[in-house]
Short mmCIF file of C-alpha atoms in Angstrom, two decimals:
data_model
loop_
_atom_site.label_atom_id
_atom_site.label_comp_id
_atom_site.label_asym_id
_atom_site.label_seq_id
_atom_site.Cartn_x
_atom_site.Cartn_y
_atom_site.Cartn_z
CA MET A 1 228.12 -30.80 -125.09
CA SER A 2 224.80 -33.79 -124.38
CA GLU A 3 225.42 -36.91 -124.45
CA PRO A 4 225.63 -38.77 -128.19
CA LEU A 5 223.09 -41.02 -129.11
CA LEU A 6 225.75 -43.66 -129.63
CA GLU A 7 228.82 -43.33 -128.08
CA VAL A 8 231.16 -46.38 -129.23
CA ASP A 9 234.59 -46.75 -126.63
CA GLY A 10 236.72 -49.21 -127.37
CA LEU A 11 235.62 -51.85 -128.82
CA ASP A 12 237.45 -55.16 -129.25
CA ALA A 13 235.41 -58.02 -132.06
CA PHE A 14 236.45 -60.75 -133.27
CA TYR A 15 235.71 -64.13 -135.23
CA GLY A 16 237.60 -66.70 -133.87
CA ASP A 17 241.12 -66.45 -132.53
CA PHE A 18 240.90 -63.51 -135.57
CA GLN A 19 240.95 -59.86 -134.08
CA ALA A 20 238.76 -58.04 -136.60
CA LEU A 21 238.47 -55.00 -134.43
CA PHE A 22 241.11 -52.96 -131.69
CA GLY A 23 239.82 -50.43 -129.26
CA VAL A 24 237.33 -48.59 -131.97
CA THR A 25 235.82 -45.34 -130.52
CA MET A 26 232.85 -43.61 -131.91
CA ARG A 27 230.24 -41.41 -131.28
CA VAL A 28 227.12 -40.18 -133.81
CA GLU A 29 225.12 -37.12 -132.44
CA ALA A 30 221.47 -37.71 -132.59
CA GLY A 31 220.12 -36.54 -136.59
CA ALA A 32 224.21 -36.39 -138.09
CA ILE A 33 224.90 -39.07 -140.58
CA GLY A 34 228.16 -40.38 -140.05
CA ALA A 35 230.19 -42.62 -142.52
CA VAL A 36 232.24 -45.16 -141.03
CA ILE A 37 235.04 -45.40 -144.63
CA GLY A 38 237.83 -47.76 -145.04
CA ALA A 39 238.78 -50.90 -147.52
CA ASN A 40 238.20 -54.18 -147.87
CA GLY A 41 238.39 -56.09 -144.05
CA ALA A 42 239.25 -53.24 -142.41
CA GLY A 43 236.38 -53.64 -139.98
CA LYS A 44 233.43 -51.54 -141.50
CA SER A 45 230.96 -54.22 -141.62
CA THR A 46 232.45 -55.26 -138.11
CA LEU A 47 231.98 -52.57 -137.10
CA LEU A 48 228.08 -51.78 -137.63
CA LYS A 49 226.90 -55.59 -137.16
CA SER A 50 228.99 -54.55 -133.06
CA ILE A 51 226.80 -51.98 -133.45
CA ALA A 52 223.49 -53.77 -134.32
CA GLY A 53 224.29 -56.36 -131.74
CA LEU A 54 225.42 -59.42 -134.03
CA MET A 55 229.15 -59.76 -132.31
CA ALA A 56 229.28 -59.76 -128.75
CA ALA A 57 230.67 -57.50 -127.01
CA ARG A 58 231.65 -55.87 -123.95
CA PRO A 59 227.83 -54.33 -123.19
CA GLU A 60 230.19 -50.97 -121.53
CA ALA A 61 231.68 -51.02 -125.11
CA ILE A 62 228.95 -49.24 -126.70
CA ARG A 63 226.74 -47.31 -125.33
CA PHE A 64 222.35 -45.62 -126.78
CA ASN A 65 220.74 -43.20 -125.10
CA GLY A 66 223.33 -43.80 -122.20
CA VAL A 67 222.04 -47.48 -122.28
CA ALA A 68 224.91 -50.14 -122.73
CA ILE A 69 223.72 -52.79 -125.38
CA GLY A 70 226.98 -54.42 -126.72
CA GLY A 71 226.97 -58.17 -127.16
CA GLY A 72 223.31 -57.46 -127.90
CA PRO A 73 220.99 -59.97 -128.50
CA ALA A 74 219.69 -57.93 -131.63
CA TYR A 75 216.40 -58.78 -131.84
CA ARG A 76 217.12 -56.18 -128.81
CA THR A 77 218.92 -54.29 -129.88
CA VAL A 78 216.31 -52.97 -132.41
CA ALA A 79 214.08 -52.82 -130.29
CA ARG A 80 215.28 -50.05 -127.92
CA GLY A 81 215.90 -48.59 -131.62
CA VAL A 82 218.97 -49.75 -133.52
CA ALA A 83 218.59 -51.12 -137.25
CA LEU A 84 220.56 -52.40 -140.01
CA VAL A 85 220.30 -52.36 -143.45
CA PRO A 86 222.99 -55.12 -143.92
CA GLU A 87 225.83 -55.72 -147.05
CA GLY A 88 224.48 -56.93 -149.87
CA ARG A 89 220.21 -56.58 -148.76
CA ARG A 90 219.24 -59.65 -147.38
CA LEU A 91 215.65 -59.53 -148.45
CA PHE A 92 213.81 -62.79 -147.49
CA PRO A 93 212.90 -64.53 -150.74
CA SER A 94 209.70 -66.79 -149.17
CA LEU A 95 208.33 -62.67 -148.41
CA SER A 96 207.25 -60.20 -150.97
CA VAL A 97 207.90 -57.16 -151.23
CA GLU A 98 205.21 -55.76 -148.83
CA GLU A 99 205.60 -58.69 -146.23
CA ASN A 100 209.32 -58.10 -146.42
CA LEU A 101 208.49 -54.26 -145.45
CA LEU A 102 206.03 -55.56 -142.47
CA ILE A 103 208.51 -58.14 -141.14
CA GLY A 104 210.62 -54.28 -140.54
CA GLY A 105 208.28 -53.17 -138.22
CA GLN A 106 206.37 -56.30 -136.72
CA LEU A 107 207.34 -54.43 -133.18
CA GLY A 108 205.42 -51.75 -133.56
CA ARG A 109 207.68 -48.86 -132.45
CA PRO A 110 205.73 -46.39 -133.16
CA GLY A 111 206.73 -42.99 -134.63
CA TRP A 112 206.11 -41.62 -137.97
CA TRP A 113 207.91 -44.60 -140.75
CA ASN A 114 204.73 -46.59 -141.16
CA LEU A 115 204.10 -48.55 -144.78
CA ALA A 116 203.20 -45.78 -146.60
CA ARG A 117 205.62 -43.10 -145.19
CA VAL A 118 208.41 -45.28 -147.08
CA TYR A 119 206.38 -46.11 -150.10
CA GLU A 120 206.03 -42.94 -150.42
CA LEU A 121 209.52 -42.56 -149.74
CA PHE A 122 209.87 -45.16 -152.44
CA PRO A 123 207.25 -44.63 -155.26
CA VAL A 124 208.55 -47.84 -157.25
CA LEU A 125 207.76 -50.68 -154.52
CA ALA A 126 204.54 -49.35 -153.99
CA GLU A 127 204.23 -50.41 -157.13
CA ARG A 128 205.48 -53.77 -156.93
CA ARG A 129 203.74 -54.57 -153.14
CA ALA A 130 202.62 -57.68 -154.01
CA LEU A 131 206.04 -58.98 -155.68
CA PRO A 132 208.36 -61.73 -154.35
CA SER A 133 210.88 -59.17 -152.55
CA THR A 134 212.98 -61.54 -155.84
CA ALA A 135 211.97 -60.02 -159.07
CA LEU A 136 213.29 -56.91 -157.92
CA SER A 137 216.41 -54.80 -159.76
CA GLY A 138 219.36 -54.37 -157.35
CA GLY A 139 218.68 -51.23 -156.64
CA GLN A 140 214.83 -52.05 -155.66
CA GLN A 141 215.98 -54.29 -153.55
CA GLN A 142 217.95 -52.06 -151.63
CA MET A 143 214.42 -49.27 -151.51
CA VAL A 144 213.09 -52.48 -150.18
CA ALA A 145 216.35 -53.44 -147.19
CA ILE A 146 215.69 -49.49 -145.85
CA GLY A 147 212.55 -49.41 -145.67
CA ARG A 148 212.09 -52.89 -143.68
CA ALA A 149 215.14 -50.51 -141.68
CA LEU A 150 212.70 -47.21 -141.76
CA MET A 151 209.92 -49.60 -140.69
CA SER A 152 210.94 -50.24 -136.81
CA ASN A 153 211.15 -46.08 -136.28
CA PRO A 154 215.00 -46.70 -135.50
CA LYS A 155 216.59 -43.66 -133.88
CA LEU A 156 220.13 -44.46 -135.54
CA ILE A 157 220.61 -46.29 -139.34
CA LEU A 158 222.98 -48.52 -140.14
CA CYS A 159 223.23 -48.58 -143.12
CA ASP A 160 226.06 -51.40 -144.86
CA GLU A 161 227.60 -50.36 -148.64
CA ILE A 162 223.81 -49.75 -150.22
CA SER A 163 225.83 -49.15 -152.74
CA LEU A 164 227.96 -51.41 -154.04
CA GLY A 165 226.49 -53.64 -157.49
CA LEU A 166 224.11 -50.56 -158.29
CA ALA A 167 224.39 -48.71 -161.11
CA PRO A 168 225.67 -44.76 -160.99
CA ILE A 169 222.59 -43.28 -160.93
CA VAL A 170 220.63 -45.31 -158.29
CA VAL A 171 222.70 -45.11 -155.81
CA ARG A 172 222.16 -41.11 -156.49
CA ASP A 173 219.07 -42.02 -156.32
CA ILE A 174 219.20 -43.50 -152.91
CA TYR A 175 221.55 -41.27 -151.77
CA ALA A 176 218.79 -38.15 -152.14
CA ARG A 177 217.01 -39.44 -150.01
CA LEU A 178 218.80 -39.99 -146.67
CA PRO A 179 218.30 -36.54 -145.22
CA SER A 180 214.52 -36.83 -145.22
CA ILE A 181 215.08 -39.76 -143.50
CA VAL A 182 217.32 -37.79 -141.27
CA ARG A 183 215.38 -34.82 -141.34
CA GLU A 184 212.63 -37.47 -139.05
CA GLY A 185 215.07 -37.84 -136.81
CA SER A 186 216.84 -40.63 -137.56
CA ALA A 187 221.04 -40.44 -137.13
CA VAL A 188 222.68 -42.36 -139.79
CA VAL A 189 226.14 -43.55 -140.40
CA ILE A 190 226.43 -44.98 -143.71
CA VAL A 191 229.55 -47.66 -144.69
CA GLU A 192 230.62 -46.71 -147.97
CA GLN A 193 233.67 -48.06 -150.11
CA ASP A 194 233.42 -45.13 -151.97
CA ILE A 195 234.95 -42.36 -150.99
CA VAL A 196 233.93 -39.32 -153.09
CA GLN A 197 229.82 -40.49 -152.23
CA ALA A 198 231.26 -40.87 -148.50
CA LEU A 199 232.29 -37.27 -147.79
CA ALA A 200 229.35 -36.20 -149.68
CA ALA A 201 226.67 -37.46 -148.05
CA SER A 202 228.13 -37.53 -144.22
CA SER A 203 229.26 -34.17 -142.48
CA TYR A 204 231.27 -36.94 -140.13
CA VAL A 205 233.79 -39.54 -141.06
CA TYR A 206 235.31 -42.01 -139.53
CA CYS A 207 237.98 -43.44 -141.88
CA LEU A 208 239.26 -47.42 -139.99
CA GLN A 209 242.43 -49.09 -141.28
CA GLU A 210 243.19 -52.90 -140.08
CA GLY A 211 240.24 -52.72 -137.60
CA ARG A 212 241.63 -48.88 -135.71
CA VAL A 213 240.75 -46.08 -136.36
CA ALA A 214 243.05 -44.32 -138.59
CA LEU A 215 241.81 -40.92 -138.69
CA ALA A 216 238.29 -39.61 -137.40
CA GLY A 217 236.95 -35.46 -138.53
CA ALA A 218 234.03 -33.57 -140.25
CA ALA A 219 233.92 -34.23 -143.44
CA GLY A 220 234.16 -30.73 -144.53
CA THR A 221 237.81 -30.91 -142.79
CA LEU A 222 239.55 -33.98 -144.43
CA SER A 223 242.24 -33.16 -147.19
CA ARG A 224 242.34 -36.03 -149.31
CA GLU A 225 246.03 -36.39 -148.75
CA ALA A 226 245.10 -37.04 -144.30
CA ILE A 227 242.25 -39.03 -145.97
CA SER A 228 244.43 -41.13 -148.81
CA ALA A 229 246.81 -41.95 -146.12
CA ALA A 230 244.37 -43.28 -143.35
CA TYR A 231 242.61 -44.80 -145.95
CA PHE A 232 245.87 -46.86 -147.29
CA GLY A 233 248.79 -46.58 -144.83
CA VAL A 234 250.71 -45.28 -146.41
CA MET B 1 184.03 -102.05 -159.48
CA THR B 2 181.95 -100.86 -156.05
CA GLU B 3 184.88 -102.46 -154.36
CA TRP B 4 187.63 -100.57 -156.14
CA ILE B 5 185.60 -97.28 -155.36
CA ASN B 6 185.94 -98.43 -152.38
CA VAL B 7 189.12 -99.44 -151.27
CA ILE B 8 189.79 -96.04 -153.19
CA VAL B 9 187.37 -94.09 -150.96
CA GLN B 10 188.67 -95.65 -147.39
CA GLY B 11 192.11 -95.56 -148.18
CA MET B 12 191.83 -91.78 -149.29
CA LEU B 13 190.11 -91.01 -146.19
CA ILE B 14 192.87 -92.56 -143.86
CA GLY B 15 195.37 -90.74 -146.35
CA GLY B 16 193.76 -87.69 -144.30
CA LEU B 17 195.42 -88.85 -141.55
CA TYR B 18 198.78 -89.56 -142.32
CA ALA B 19 198.11 -85.36 -144.08
CA MET B 20 198.38 -84.38 -140.22
CA PHE B 21 201.19 -86.68 -140.11
CA ALA B 22 202.90 -85.82 -142.14
CA ALA B 23 201.90 -81.94 -141.64
CA GLY B 24 204.06 -81.28 -138.40
CA LEU B 25 206.66 -82.84 -139.43
CA SER B 26 207.56 -81.22 -142.29
CA LEU B 27 206.54 -77.17 -140.81
CA ILE B 28 209.43 -78.15 -138.61
CA PHE B 29 211.83 -79.12 -140.98
CA GLY B 30 210.78 -76.10 -142.62
CA ILE B 31 210.92 -73.66 -139.79
CA MET B 32 214.24 -74.87 -138.59
CA ARG B 33 215.68 -78.30 -140.26
CA LEU B 34 215.44 -80.43 -137.96
CA VAL B 35 214.12 -83.76 -138.03
CA ASN B 36 212.40 -84.93 -135.42
CA ILE B 37 212.23 -88.85 -135.08
CA ALA B 38 210.65 -88.46 -132.57
CA HIS B 39 207.34 -87.22 -133.71
CA GLY B 40 205.40 -90.57 -133.84
CA ASP B 41 205.97 -91.20 -130.12
CA LEU B 42 204.45 -88.03 -130.40
CA ILE B 43 201.47 -88.93 -131.80
CA VAL B 44 201.08 -92.23 -129.84
CA LEU B 45 201.93 -90.09 -126.58
CA ALA B 46 199.14 -87.28 -127.86
CA ALA B 47 196.97 -90.78 -128.00
CA TYR B 48 198.30 -91.63 -124.45
CA ILE B 49 197.20 -88.67 -122.82
CA ALA B 50 193.31 -88.13 -124.42
CA LEU B 51 193.49 -91.94 -123.35
CA VAL B 52 193.71 -91.06 -119.64
CA THR B 53 191.82 -87.13 -119.99
CA ALA B 54 188.66 -89.38 -121.42
CA THR B 55 189.51 -92.34 -118.69
CA THR B 56 189.76 -89.90 -115.77
CA LEU B 57 187.02 -87.24 -117.17
CA GLY B 58 185.08 -89.53 -118.60
CA PHE B 59 185.47 -87.52 -121.73
CA ASN B 60 184.02 -87.96 -124.85
CA PRO B 61 187.40 -88.12 -127.29
CA ILE B 62 186.78 -85.92 -129.25
CA ALA B 63 185.62 -83.79 -126.60
CA SER B 64 189.37 -83.91 -124.89
CA LEU B 65 190.90 -82.40 -127.63
CA VAL B 66 190.50 -79.48 -125.51
CA ILE B 67 193.27 -80.70 -123.27
CA VAL B 68 195.28 -82.40 -125.01
CA VAL B 69 195.72 -80.40 -128.28
CA PRO B 70 196.71 -76.77 -125.58
CA ALA B 71 198.34 -79.66 -122.99
CA MET B 72 200.68 -80.76 -126.52
CA ALA B 73 201.39 -77.00 -127.71
CA ALA B 74 202.81 -76.37 -124.59
CA LEU B 75 205.26 -79.23 -124.16
CA GLY B 76 206.31 -77.99 -127.45
CA TYR B 77 206.94 -74.90 -126.90
CA GLY B 78 209.16 -75.87 -123.80
CA LEU B 79 210.76 -78.89 -125.86
CA GLN B 80 212.21 -76.60 -128.49
CA ARG B 81 212.49 -74.25 -126.50
CA PHE B 82 214.71 -75.77 -123.77
CA LEU B 83 216.53 -78.50 -125.29
CA LEU B 84 216.29 -78.63 -129.25
CA ASN B 85 217.34 -75.01 -129.61
CA ARG B 86 220.59 -76.18 -128.35
CA THR B 87 221.08 -78.61 -130.19
CA LEU B 88 220.37 -76.69 -133.48
CA GLY B 89 223.37 -75.32 -135.51
CA ASP B 90 224.93 -76.71 -139.02
CA ASP B 91 225.52 -79.82 -137.85
CA LEU B 92 221.83 -81.49 -139.13
CA LEU B 93 223.56 -84.63 -136.63
CA PRO B 94 222.93 -83.51 -132.88
CA PRO B 95 218.69 -83.00 -133.70
CA LEU B 96 218.39 -85.89 -135.37
CA LEU B 97 220.91 -87.99 -132.68
CA VAL B 98 218.52 -86.11 -129.02
CA THR B 99 215.52 -85.87 -131.10
CA PHE B 100 215.91 -90.22 -131.34
CA GLY B 101 217.20 -90.18 -127.79
CA LEU B 102 213.77 -88.43 -126.90
CA SER B 103 212.26 -91.26 -128.85
CA VAL B 104 214.23 -93.96 -127.64
CA ILE B 105 212.00 -91.92 -123.40
CA ILE B 106 208.70 -91.75 -124.75
CA GLN B 107 208.42 -95.04 -125.23
CA ASN B 108 209.44 -97.26 -122.64
CA GLY B 109 208.72 -94.53 -121.05
CA LEU B 110 204.93 -95.29 -121.90
CA LEU B 111 205.61 -98.85 -121.89
CA GLU B 112 206.07 -98.49 -117.86
CA LEU B 113 203.05 -96.46 -117.45
CA PHE B 114 200.84 -98.21 -119.23
CA THR B 115 202.03 -101.25 -120.67
CA ALA B 116 202.97 -103.23 -123.62
CA ASP B 117 198.59 -103.68 -124.09
CA SER B 118 196.87 -102.50 -126.98
CA ARG B 119 195.05 -99.55 -126.31
CA ARG B 120 191.59 -97.68 -127.67
CA LEU B 121 189.32 -95.15 -127.17
CA GLN B 122 186.03 -95.52 -127.65
CA ALA B 123 183.79 -92.68 -129.84
CA GLY B 124 180.61 -95.03 -129.03
CA ALA B 125 177.90 -94.67 -131.27
CA ILE B 126 180.12 -92.50 -134.53
CA GLU B 127 182.22 -95.39 -135.07
CA VAL B 128 180.13 -97.68 -136.65
CA ALA B 129 177.95 -94.83 -138.30
CA SER B 130 177.98 -93.91 -142.57
CA ILE B 131 176.59 -91.94 -145.38
CA PRO B 132 175.00 -94.77 -147.99
CA VAL B 133 176.44 -92.49 -151.36
CA ILE B 134 175.65 -95.15 -153.78
CA PRO B 135 174.71 -98.27 -153.34
CA GLY B 136 177.38 -100.34 -151.85
CA ILE B 137 179.07 -98.03 -150.96
CA SER B 138 178.49 -95.67 -147.68
CA ILE B 139 181.61 -94.15 -146.31
CA GLY B 140 181.98 -94.47 -142.90
CA THR B 141 180.85 -91.23 -140.53
CA LEU B 142 183.83 -91.25 -138.31
CA PRO B 143 186.70 -91.67 -141.17
CA LEU B 144 184.78 -88.73 -143.22
CA LEU B 145 184.85 -86.83 -140.33
CA GLN B 146 188.69 -87.02 -139.09
CA PHE B 147 189.11 -86.51 -143.43
CA THR B 148 187.40 -82.72 -143.20
CA LEU B 149 189.15 -82.15 -139.75
CA ALA B 150 193.08 -83.49 -141.89
CA VAL B 151 191.75 -81.01 -145.43
CA ALA B 152 190.62 -78.03 -142.36
CA VAL B 153 193.52 -78.07 -140.45
CA ILE B 154 195.65 -78.68 -143.65
CA GLY B 155 193.92 -75.57 -144.65
CA CYS B 156 193.79 -73.07 -141.66
CA MET B 157 198.57 -73.81 -142.03
CA GLN B 158 198.30 -72.82 -144.43
CA PHE B 159 196.45 -69.72 -143.90
CA VAL B 160 198.43 -69.47 -140.54
CA PHE B 161 202.02 -69.58 -143.09
CA TYR B 162 201.01 -67.03 -145.97
CA ARG B 163 198.45 -64.99 -143.78
CA THR B 164 199.46 -63.65 -140.33
CA ALA B 165 202.20 -62.25 -138.51
CA LEU B 166 203.95 -65.13 -137.65
CA GLY B 167 203.82 -66.91 -140.36
CA ARG B 168 205.66 -63.88 -142.24
CA ALA B 169 208.01 -64.65 -139.36
CA PHE B 170 208.13 -68.25 -139.45
CA ARG B 171 209.28 -67.38 -142.57
CA ALA B 172 211.66 -65.39 -142.00
CA THR B 173 213.29 -67.03 -139.59
CA SER B 174 213.19 -69.28 -141.89
CA ASP B 175 215.33 -67.65 -145.02
CA ASP B 176 217.10 -66.10 -143.22
CA GLN B 177 217.91 -66.31 -138.87
CA THR B 178 220.36 -63.61 -138.35
CA VAL B 179 218.43 -60.91 -139.92
CA ALA B 180 215.42 -62.16 -138.76
CA GLN B 181 217.04 -61.27 -135.71
CA LEU B 182 218.01 -57.31 -137.04
CA MET B 183 213.23 -57.27 -137.79
CA GLY B 184 212.78 -57.86 -132.81
CA LEU B 185 212.44 -61.42 -134.09
CA ASP B 186 214.22 -63.75 -131.38
CA ASN B 187 214.09 -66.91 -133.50
CA ARG B 188 214.88 -69.11 -129.77
CA HIS B 189 210.97 -68.09 -129.39
CA VAL B 190 209.97 -68.68 -132.52
CA PHE B 191 211.15 -71.75 -133.25
CA ALA B 192 209.59 -73.07 -129.50
CA LEU B 193 206.28 -71.56 -131.32
CA GLY B 194 207.20 -73.58 -134.60
CA MET B 195 207.37 -76.89 -131.95
CA ALA B 196 204.19 -75.59 -130.33
CA LEU B 197 202.51 -75.39 -134.04
CA SER B 198 203.90 -79.32 -135.00
CA LEU B 199 203.16 -80.40 -131.42
CA ALA B 200 199.19 -79.29 -131.30
CA ILE B 201 199.29 -80.84 -135.12
CA VAL B 202 200.32 -84.06 -133.33
CA ALA B 203 197.94 -83.87 -130.24
CA ILE B 204 194.63 -83.90 -133.44
CA ALA B 205 196.45 -86.98 -135.28
CA GLY B 206 197.07 -88.07 -132.12
CA VAL B 207 193.63 -88.11 -130.90
CA LEU B 208 191.49 -89.48 -134.05
CA ILE B 209 194.15 -92.29 -134.91
CA ALA B 210 193.72 -93.84 -131.18
CA VAL B 211 189.90 -93.40 -132.41
CA ARG B 212 190.19 -95.20 -135.19
CA THR B 213 192.67 -97.39 -134.60
CA ASN B 214 194.01 -99.34 -132.02
CA PHE B 215 197.98 -98.19 -130.40
CA ASP B 216 200.49 -99.79 -128.17
CA PRO B 217 203.51 -97.57 -127.28
CA ALA B 218 205.44 -99.46 -129.64
CA ILE B 219 203.65 -97.49 -132.77
CA GLY B 220 205.49 -94.33 -133.66
CA PRO B 221 207.47 -95.64 -135.36
CA ALA B 222 205.08 -96.65 -138.03
CA ARG B 223 203.77 -93.27 -138.67
CA LEU B 224 207.17 -91.40 -139.21
CA ILE B 225 207.23 -93.25 -141.40
CA PHE B 226 204.56 -92.88 -142.81
CA GLY B 227 204.50 -88.92 -142.11
CA PHE B 228 208.10 -89.12 -144.00
CA GLU B 229 205.99 -90.48 -146.72
CA ALA B 230 204.16 -88.67 -147.40
CA VAL B 231 205.69 -85.36 -147.07
CA ILE B 232 207.79 -86.65 -149.74
CA ILE B 233 205.84 -88.10 -152.10
CA GLY B 234 203.85 -84.81 -151.83
CA GLY B 235 207.28 -82.93 -152.47
CA LEU B 236 208.84 -81.29 -149.90
CA GLY B 237 207.15 -77.04 -148.54
CA SER B 238 203.57 -77.65 -150.02
CA LEU B 239 201.04 -78.19 -147.50
CA TRP B 240 198.43 -79.03 -150.43
CA GLY B 241 201.21 -81.40 -151.64
CA THR B 242 201.43 -83.30 -148.13
CA LEU B 243 198.01 -83.88 -147.75
CA LEU B 244 197.70 -85.29 -151.32
CA GLY B 245 200.95 -87.55 -150.78
CA GLY B 246 199.31 -88.01 -147.73
CA ILE B 247 196.39 -89.20 -150.08
CA LEU B 248 197.87 -91.64 -152.06
CA LEU B 249 199.77 -93.44 -149.53
CA GLY B 250 196.30 -94.43 -148.27
CA VAL B 251 194.89 -95.18 -150.97
CA ALA B 252 198.12 -97.35 -152.45
CA GLN B 253 198.28 -99.12 -149.05
CA GLY B 254 194.08 -100.22 -149.07
CA ILE B 255 195.04 -101.51 -152.15
CA GLY B 256 197.83 -103.57 -151.41
CA ALA B 257 195.77 -104.84 -148.54
CA HIS B 258 192.79 -105.38 -151.47
CA ILE B 259 194.91 -107.69 -152.66
CA ASP B 260 196.51 -109.62 -149.99
CA PRO B 261 196.43 -107.90 -146.13
CA GLY B 262 199.76 -108.64 -145.79
CA TRP B 263 201.03 -106.60 -148.87
CA GLN B 264 198.95 -102.33 -147.03
CA MET B 265 202.14 -101.27 -146.28
CA LEU B 266 204.35 -102.37 -148.55
CA ALA B 267 202.53 -101.39 -151.24
CA GLY B 268 202.78 -98.05 -149.03
CA HIS B 269 206.66 -98.13 -149.47
CA PHE B 270 206.75 -99.49 -153.08
CA ALA B 271 204.15 -96.06 -154.49
CA PHE B 272 206.81 -94.10 -151.48
CA LEU B 273 210.14 -95.37 -153.53
CA ILE B 274 208.07 -95.11 -158.38
CA VAL B 275 207.76 -91.42 -156.30
CA LEU B 276 211.41 -90.68 -155.46
CA ALA B 277 212.67 -93.13 -158.34
CA VAL B 278 210.49 -90.57 -160.58
CA ARG B 279 209.55 -87.41 -159.53
CA PRO B 280 212.53 -86.83 -155.93
CA GLU B 281 212.13 -84.20 -155.78
CA GLY B 282 207.94 -85.07 -154.58
CA LEU B 283 204.97 -84.76 -156.50
CA PHE B 284 204.89 -79.78 -155.56
CA PRO B 285 207.79 -79.34 -155.03
CA LYS B 286 207.34 -75.95 -153.71
CA VAL B 287 209.10 -73.18 -156.31
CA HIS B 288 212.49 -71.65 -155.62
#
């Protein structure tokens, strides 16, 4: 078996004295969609933040493309090809829609994605390119957040709760575009509270419970009982 | 009548200079929430660097800008990267204390090197040249040049801030430092560039003030106050507002001085206090 694109091995993470992750292990193959599910506070966002280089970690705990990247710094991790779509979108309010996208691409990593192709993926953004990012609806803001991450031409894109606070029809719309993102060669890791959505979109699932991997397996092979046991810890 | 027009015009022209003091100050506050107490002393430092350049190399003071501006920008980059970045955090106090210390060091360092004597940069014939506008009113070439330069500097800043990749990086980092890092921006570097730009403007302001008035190592804090007042009058975050704030301050001081020379500073501070009482958000606050 070839070396996976992302390999997390025995990752611990802390907020001060509080330990949020305990020896988490996961792997993501190139071109795959992986899902991380779990209850509130299970450590899903912490896992993504650690991979993106925002949390302190042992360098060897996270390997990307065979390089130890644990502990960041984040600006170097994104240059290596890992992009995070942060929870709550977190667009830059002082920047227009187009400027938000441009700043995502400011590293100039070569690849498929550019401004025109992001507008092709999300045509509504092209119409609103000059508006301040705060003037958009929640779903459109999420599109900007995803487009902004794509602009760095990542090999791995981490999506943190992209369905949070959005209407179901908008969520379906956004998820319908994930395959076209993977088709261009990026692997995707999604963090979701909506288990059905996560199972439908991904090929491999990790379930976190209180900072530990409680269950992992190919999306089709996991029974509902096993998932709810791992999710709720009962 | 012409007497009063004259007072107002001269006040407006000096206001451009105040706006330049203020622009650098508001730039770094906007980017990194850093209040630079040493700003005024850095203006004076720039004036002394210009003095040394002019006397040792025989440069015209205006020409000395080609040395003073890069020197101050480099100083700003280093200062931010190696000292001030370490003080930034959730607490506003550490950078305040460190820049206050810096202010003391610069003042005393200059005192040690150059004594407390008043200095002046000699710019030659341009100092007394003037352009008659209407009978009774002439505008000094030098003040006009300074004002034009101030408007040009603020116009350039506006352009950099809103039309270039560097400005985008400044605004993004100011909005959200964490997410800016996810875009590949090293905020320590972005902050250092911001301080470099701020001190490049300080350099221009320092040279202009050194040609216009006498200076000594102790005048920095007063320039800092003028800068603060211009920023607050104009409204935080608005560069053109800052220019207007500077002009208003200059005109108020001019009117005060015309009534009684002792009232110059007082009238400026009064104008500031009135704006603060009536419109605490400033005349042109940036809408968020």
